């Protein structure tokens, strides 16, 4: 049994002090310390409200504020001693305050429970973290738009099933990812609406008989609204789940970008060159330049998914009200946030330091019949039904296969034997450059549409 156990604020009810093993098992201080600024801000707002409601005096309020500010500064400076026997950041700060200012400190927890306190701290933390994620996502979007502006005119193969499909512009390819990261941003911003609701004043679960003014505390902390139901307020972690889900989706998009670029950076493709600053060598093979950063971005996505699954599973069997299982939420939420932050920053740096390699991309670009669909559409413009046009071009591709040539290298005669509607203007629709120039529909992967998209994102970002 540890002598430390004696110091707990609820010790009066116990017959013996807590066991050392139990102290170490129950603590969350090792990971919730990072909430200290939010915990202190929440306490100051709570104390202000208690003063307005005449539950504590103005003098007590100023002592509380002074004490908490000093504690905050001590923690900032790394001079604060965290005692694990205090369990968590809430009890550590309260104990330090009482030690500093005495009785006024003993009044701070009036009408409050750690249950609404931790829900408040987590909502404040998540609100700020969402702003950071949005900024990081925007930095990455800007890097992609810049790449599209600077090097977006390269005609490259677009793939489906990782087989050559239709030609696209390198800029349009970049813009596809800008869209994905925009949705990630929107998911975070949408989640923020449900994060930004104040639970403080819900107490342990049933609220309080004291005349607390929840609206007041909420407005001091910049919350536009308070939660409606005290029981739900202290047992709800949906806002954490939504945050980690938004993080998972962003991590998935990053992973897909990483996968593309790992392929594009191979000797076989050679479509891009990533700066040596973001490459690694091999301890044995002297020639190697490996895309380890991208592989790690891809790999780290799985740990964010793991955080999401852990959190979902943690919540599924919890009876109404607060249960200590929920303490573990922070590990998952913080870990997901740290992983995503690191991956987003890394991805933006890589995107800003990567070049397309036009000579490698154009090498063999006319192989693989990227212009086949455009030829079928040419036939459609000559009044051939699309299904028939598809078959005609299919046969022409088979002919090219045996002749080992491209569609543009077929003679007009060869084409006309399969379709008499084909004219000599057909050559304007063949070859990848012509195809890209001919894209006509909103959102297509061609020049006109790329220009429009760049103008759109320039306004937004
Ligand atoms: N450290 C706890 C957590 O993170 C604080 C809430 C504790 N509440 C309680 N009733 N034991 O969830």
XYZ file of C-alpha atoms and ligand atoms in Angstrom:
473
model
C 0.000 0.000 0.000
C 1.328 3.381 -0.926
C 1.459 6.313 1.439
C 0.704 8.383 -1.684
C -2.810 6.963 -1.819
C -3.675 8.956 1.301
C -3.621 12.254 -0.626
C -6.645 11.616 -2.831
C -9.476 14.135 -2.554
C -12.008 11.371 -1.908
C -9.883 9.500 0.657
C -12.281 10.247 3.561
C -14.669 7.537 2.396
C -12.019 4.803 2.177
C -10.769 2.548 4.927
C -7.290 2.026 3.485
C -5.136 4.017 1.096
C -4.957 3.001 -2.542
C -2.534 0.299 -3.588
C 0.547 1.339 -5.594
C -0.388 -1.001 -8.433
C -3.859 0.550 -8.546
C -2.425 4.085 -8.533
C -0.318 3.326 -11.559
C -3.130 1.496 -13.301
C -5.829 4.131 -12.930
C -3.812 7.214 -13.840
C -4.230 9.199 -17.043
C -1.721 11.892 -16.167
C 0.852 10.292 -18.429
C -1.257 11.297 -21.424
C -3.766 13.943 -20.344
C -1.176 16.501 -19.200
C -1.486 18.117 -22.594
C -4.977 19.263 -21.595
C -3.662 21.571 -18.888
C -4.290 24.878 -20.662
C -7.867 23.877 -21.415
C -8.403 22.592 -17.893
C -7.200 25.901 -16.458
C -9.241 27.998 -18.898
C -12.309 25.922 -17.987
C -11.649 26.355 -14.276
C -11.243 30.124 -14.562
C -14.517 30.408 -16.486
C -16.248 28.149 -13.948
C -14.918 30.231 -11.045
C -16.036 33.442 -12.754
C -19.540 32.004 -13.114
C -19.524 30.857 -9.456
C -18.636 34.442 -8.474
C -21.411 35.949 -10.604
C -23.797 33.508 -8.942
C -22.530 34.550 -5.488
C -21.311 31.046 -4.712
C -17.754 32.319 -4.147
C -16.478 35.821 -3.384
C -14.610 38.174 -5.718
C -11.582 37.824 -3.489
C -11.689 34.048 -3.804
C -12.019 34.397 -7.564
C -8.934 36.555 -7.798
C -6.956 34.109 -5.656
C -8.119 31.221 -7.854
C -7.198 33.083 -11.029
C -3.798 34.061 -9.703
C -3.085 30.533 -8.457
C -4.166 28.872 -11.697
C -2.191 31.352 -13.795
C 0.932 30.588 -11.767
C 0.372 26.856 -12.171
C -0.040 27.334 -15.909
C 3.226 29.274 -16.079
C 5.002 26.629 -14.015
C 3.796 23.894 -16.373
C 4.801 26.009 -19.410
C 8.273 26.380 -17.975
C 8.577 22.674 -17.207
C 8.854 23.476 -13.501
C 5.669 21.784 -12.309
C 5.909 18.499 -10.452
C 3.241 16.064 -11.601
C 2.308 13.571 -8.917
C 0.890 10.436 -10.463
C -1.039 9.679 -7.244
C -3.316 12.580 -8.247
C -4.552 10.409 -11.141
C -5.179 12.985 -13.791
C -4.580 16.555 -14.900
C -7.792 17.756 -13.216
C -6.847 16.490 -9.749
C -3.195 17.481 -10.113
C -4.097 21.087 -10.855
C -6.752 21.253 -8.131
C -4.375 19.789 -5.540
C -1.646 22.265 -6.534
C -4.118 25.153 -6.312
C -5.263 24.132 -2.838
C -1.647 23.846 -1.754
C -1.009 27.336 -3.102
C -4.074 29.273 -1.960
C -5.830 27.098 0.628
C -9.570 27.441 1.212
C -10.440 29.410 -1.926
C -8.961 26.517 -3.895
C -11.263 24.118 -2.057
C -14.261 25.999 -3.489
C -13.294 25.679 -7.160
C -14.909 22.286 -7.633
C -18.324 23.594 -6.475
C -21.063 22.239 -8.758
C -18.533 20.426 -10.887
C -17.394 16.836 -11.427
C -14.390 15.522 -13.272
C -16.993 14.023 -15.584
C -18.175 17.340 -17.002
C -14.678 18.782 -16.566
C -13.004 16.196 -18.783
C -15.798 16.431 -21.367
C -15.232 20.192 -21.420
C -11.442 19.912 -21.711
C -11.725 17.448 -24.569
C -14.194 19.624 -26.439
C -11.933 22.680 -26.034
C -8.912 20.682 -27.168
C -10.710 19.162 -30.162
C -12.027 22.570 -31.217
C -8.473 23.941 -31.436
C -7.119 20.783 -33.038
C -9.704 21.019 -35.803
C -8.417 24.512 -36.652
C -4.898 23.112 -36.886
C -6.003 20.233 -39.123
C -7.832 22.628 -41.422
C -4.707 24.798 -41.700
C -2.489 21.794 -42.446
C -4.936 20.469 -45.040
C -4.983 23.891 -46.666
C -1.173 24.029 -46.779
C -1.209 20.713 -48.600
C -3.912 21.899 -50.987
C -1.856 25.006 -51.760
C 1.201 22.882 -52.493
C -0.835 20.755 -54.912
C -2.334 23.794 -56.646
C 1.149 25.266 -57.028
C 2.406 22.050 -58.576
C -0.573 22.120 -60.939
C 0.195 25.723 -61.905
C 3.922 25.206 -62.388
C 3.956 21.748 -63.956
C 0.347 20.981 -64.758
C 0.557 20.938 -68.557
C 2.242 17.562 -68.896
C 0.030 15.072 -70.751
C 0.145 11.829 -68.801
C -1.685 8.521 -68.835
C -4.760 8.353 -66.633
C -5.379 4.920 -65.185
C -8.316 2.775 -64.186
C -7.511 -0.666 -62.727
C -3.924 0.610 -63.037
C -4.253 0.036 -66.791
C -3.861 2.890 -69.245
C -7.273 4.483 -69.742
C -7.392 8.044 -71.118
C -4.873 10.873 -71.284
C -5.068 13.518 -68.559
C -3.123 16.632 -67.620
C -0.728 16.358 -64.692
C -2.460 19.427 -63.265
C -5.870 17.759 -63.374
C -4.360 14.809 -61.553
C -3.112 17.145 -58.772
C -6.508 18.798 -58.573
C -8.179 15.467 -57.884
C -6.321 15.369 -54.574
C -7.142 19.005 -53.826
C -10.808 17.944 -53.959
C -10.241 15.042 -51.568
C -8.489 17.220 -49.023
C -11.266 19.800 -49.359
C -13.821 17.177 -48.305
C -11.579 16.274 -45.372
C -11.538 19.904 -44.314
C -15.299 20.112 -44.640
C -15.716 16.972 -42.518
C -13.617 18.533 -39.749
C -15.466 21.842 -39.996
C -18.813 20.083 -39.906
C -17.770 18.058 -36.857
C -16.759 21.320 -35.159
C -20.433 22.298 -34.949
C -21.095 19.352 -32.647
C -17.788 19.768 -30.776
C -18.541 23.392 -30.019
C -21.246 22.836 -27.390
C -20.548 23.264 -23.680
C -21.135 20.344 -21.287
C -19.894 22.138 -18.143
C -22.511 22.354 -15.411
C -23.721 18.815 -16.089
C -21.829 17.701 -12.977
C -21.360 13.996 -12.408
C -24.433 13.168 -14.505
C -27.522 14.841 -13.060
C -26.590 18.517 -13.032
C -26.766 20.388 -9.724
C -29.126 21.894 -7.175
C -26.869 24.958 -6.994
C -27.831 28.028 -9.058
C -25.199 27.508 -11.770
C -25.403 29.593 -14.940
C -24.306 27.236 -17.682
C -24.873 29.793 -20.443
C -22.493 32.165 -18.703
C -19.639 29.627 -18.447
C -20.262 28.588 -22.044
C -20.090 32.132 -23.351
C -16.892 32.845 -21.371
C -15.315 29.892 -23.176
C -16.626 30.909 -26.596
C -19.232 28.174 -26.925
C -22.302 29.271 -28.882
C -24.523 26.736 -27.091
C -24.818 24.372 -24.123
C -25.756 20.684 -24.221
C -29.402 19.938 -23.441
C -29.161 16.793 -21.303
C -26.736 16.358 -18.413
C -26.635 12.537 -18.600
C -25.797 12.617 -22.293
C -23.304 15.465 -21.810
C -20.961 13.467 -19.609
C -21.285 10.150 -21.448
C -21.037 11.459 -25.005
C -17.847 10.929 -26.975
C -19.392 11.188 -30.440
C -17.403 14.357 -31.021
C -14.173 12.389 -30.465
C -15.349 9.689 -32.836
C -16.223 12.209 -35.507
C -12.833 13.836 -35.143
C -11.007 10.513 -35.491
C -13.224 9.504 -38.408
C -12.414 12.754 -40.208
C -8.747 12.063 -39.420
C -9.074 8.519 -40.798
C -10.521 9.744 -44.068
C -7.789 12.330 -44.451
C -5.172 9.676 -43.636
C -6.740 7.427 -46.280
C -6.480 10.154 -48.920
C -2.867 10.771 -47.935
C -2.215 7.054 -48.196
C -3.624 6.943 -51.720
C -1.508 9.901 -52.794
C 1.512 8.179 -51.239
C 0.722 4.933 -53.067
C 0.480 6.767 -56.404
C 3.750 8.543 -55.892
C 5.576 5.442 -54.719
C 4.565 3.870 -58.045
C 5.338 7.014 -60.050
C 8.784 7.234 -58.455
C 9.796 3.707 -59.532
C 12.405 3.130 -62.234
C 9.647 1.510 -64.287
C 7.427 4.599 -64.237
C 9.837 7.436 -63.509
C 6.967 9.948 -63.730
C 8.162 11.999 -60.765
C 11.371 12.871 -59.024
C 11.134 13.449 -55.285
C 13.846 15.639 -53.793
C 16.674 13.781 -52.062
C 15.695 15.731 -48.944
C 12.671 13.455 -48.725
C 14.287 10.193 -49.778
C 16.280 7.599 -47.915
C 19.189 5.374 -48.897
C 19.906 1.733 -48.158
C 22.381 0.527 -45.562
C 23.533 -2.190 -47.969
C 22.667 -1.261 -51.550
C 24.617 1.849 -52.489
C 22.470 2.824 -55.471
C 19.163 3.106 -53.629
C 16.874 6.138 -53.331
C 13.805 4.997 -51.469
C 10.496 6.805 -50.914
C 10.321 5.844 -47.221
C 8.488 9.008 -46.181
C 5.649 8.144 -48.549
C 5.634 4.548 -47.375
C 5.333 5.784 -43.806
C 2.450 8.082 -44.736
C 0.757 5.009 -46.220
C 1.655 2.921 -43.166
C 0.563 5.482 -40.602
C -2.934 5.521 -42.047
C -3.474 2.086 -40.540
C -2.720 3.310 -37.041
C -5.309 6.097 -37.414
C -7.836 3.441 -38.480
C -6.757 1.518 -35.375
C -7.511 4.569 -33.219
C -10.967 4.784 -34.771
C -11.703 1.103 -34.189
C -10.430 1.253 -30.609
C -12.648 4.240 -29.869
C -15.718 2.737 -31.529
C -15.228 -0.512 -29.659
C -14.576 1.257 -26.375
C -17.903 3.086 -26.585
C -20.164 0.257 -27.642
C -20.711 -1.441 -24.282
C -20.728 1.541 -21.968
C -23.856 1.944 -19.830
C -25.432 5.417 -19.647
C -23.380 7.848 -17.610
C -19.639 8.175 -17.164
C -17.576 4.986 -16.956
C -13.828 4.902 -16.509
C -13.350 3.088 -19.828
C -13.821 6.526 -21.351
C -10.553 7.761 -19.909
C -8.869 5.765 -22.688
C -10.522 7.953 -25.345
C -7.685 10.444 -25.064
C -5.009 7.966 -26.087
C -6.829 7.298 -29.345
C -7.792 10.873 -30.094
C -4.353 12.328 -29.345
C -2.564 9.578 -31.223
C -4.771 10.009 -34.292
C -4.205 13.769 -34.216
C -0.424 13.487 -33.818
C -0.161 10.943 -36.617
C -2.290 12.951 -39.008
C -0.496 16.205 -38.229
C 2.859 14.606 -38.980
C 1.646 12.993 -42.198
C -0.018 16.163 -43.472
C 3.089 18.264 -42.874
C 5.299 15.611 -44.490
C 3.013 15.306 -47.513
C 2.957 19.085 -48.073
C 6.756 19.200 -47.937
C 7.085 16.322 -50.402
C 4.548 17.818 -52.817
C 6.464 21.121 -52.720
C 9.708 19.321 -53.536
C 8.695 16.963 -56.286
C 8.888 17.442 -60.044
C 7.085 15.682 -62.820
C 9.560 14.235 -65.350
C 7.942 15.068 -68.727
C 10.487 13.111 -70.810
C 9.715 9.897 -68.924
C 5.982 10.512 -68.998
C 5.941 11.189 -72.745
C 8.163 8.212 -73.433
C 5.773 5.561 -74.774
C 2.764 7.793 -74.103
C 1.257 6.955 -77.489
C 1.348 3.271 -76.628
C -1.587 1.734 -74.827
C -4.338 3.342 -76.961
C -5.140 6.191 -74.589
C -6.954 7.820 -77.546
C -9.331 4.886 -78.205
C -12.286 6.416 -76.339
C -11.752 9.724 -78.129
C -11.876 7.862 -81.460
C -15.186 6.249 -80.491
C -16.495 9.711 -79.586
C -15.261 11.010 -82.954
C -17.426 8.316 -84.609
C -20.377 9.389 -82.437
C -19.939 12.931 -83.765
C -20.216 11.357 -87.247
C -23.608 9.879 -86.211
C -22.417 6.339 -85.437
C -24.314 4.897 -82.416
C -21.906 4.668 -79.463
C -22.216 0.870 -79.015
C -21.292 0.402 -82.693
C -18.470 2.945 -82.427
C -17.110 1.029 -79.412
C -16.974 -2.173 -81.504
C -15.371 -0.458 -84.502
C -12.618 1.022 -82.347
C -12.200 -2.312 -80.555
C -11.484 -3.915 -83.915
C -9.124 -1.099 -84.932
C -7.212 -1.556 -81.653
C -6.938 -5.298 -82.362
C -5.629 -4.448 -85.845
C -3.016 -2.093 -84.322
C -2.029 -4.860 -81.919
C -1.178 -7.199 -84.763
C 0.496 -4.441 -86.803
C 2.334 -3.138 -83.705
C 1.291 0.452 -84.360
C -0.801 3.206 -82.785
C -4.299 4.246 -83.882
C -2.862 7.471 -85.332
C -0.510 5.386 -87.473
C -3.361 3.537 -89.234
C -4.131 4.727 -92.740
C -7.468 6.327 -93.567
C -8.230 3.291 -95.801
C -7.673 0.887 -92.943
C -10.060 2.854 -90.761
C -12.651 3.315 -93.482
C -12.899 -0.442 -94.147
C -14.398 -0.682 -90.663
C -16.381 2.567 -90.718
C -17.083 4.610 -93.848
C -18.088 7.617 -91.711
C -14.463 8.144 -90.675
C -12.912 11.052 -92.527
C -9.392 12.467 -92.792
C -10.188 14.923 -89.978
C -10.039 11.859 -87.701
C -6.342 12.514 -87.099
C -7.268 15.702 -85.188
C -8.937 13.455 -82.607
C -6.044 11.028 -82.317
C -2.870 11.114 -80.214
C -2.877 12.084 -76.546
C -2.227 15.830 -76.985
C -5.229 16.186 -79.326
C -7.415 14.185 -76.955
C -6.567 16.342 -73.951
C -7.187 19.496 -76.037
C -10.561 18.123 -77.074
C -12.079 17.509 -73.645
C -15.283 19.467 -73.641
C -17.252 18.693 -70.538
C -17.164 20.534 -67.199
C -14.698 18.929 -64.805
C -12.778 17.068 -67.561
C -9.037 16.412 -67.332
C -8.179 18.925 -70.082
C -6.661 22.401 -70.398
C -9.795 24.546 -70.278
C -11.185 22.788 -67.225
C -7.808 22.847 -65.449
C -7.647 26.598 -65.906
C -11.124 26.936 -64.441
C -10.256 24.731 -61.477
C -7.052 26.632 -60.740
C -8.989 29.920 -60.812
C -11.575 28.403 -58.449
C -8.987 27.196 -55.924
C -7.022 30.436 -56.114
C -10.122 32.171 -54.794
C -10.830 29.586 -52.072
C -7.326 29.048 -50.694
N -9.238 11.044 -15.920
C -10.646 10.844 -16.111
C -10.913 10.675 -17.614
O -10.071 11.011 -18.355
C -11.415 11.997 -15.583
C -12.811 11.673 -15.192
C -12.838 10.802 -13.995
N -14.146 10.640 -13.498
C -14.470 9.751 -12.537
N -15.700 9.718 -12.175
N -13.599 8.922 -12.054
O -11.963 10.224 -18.004
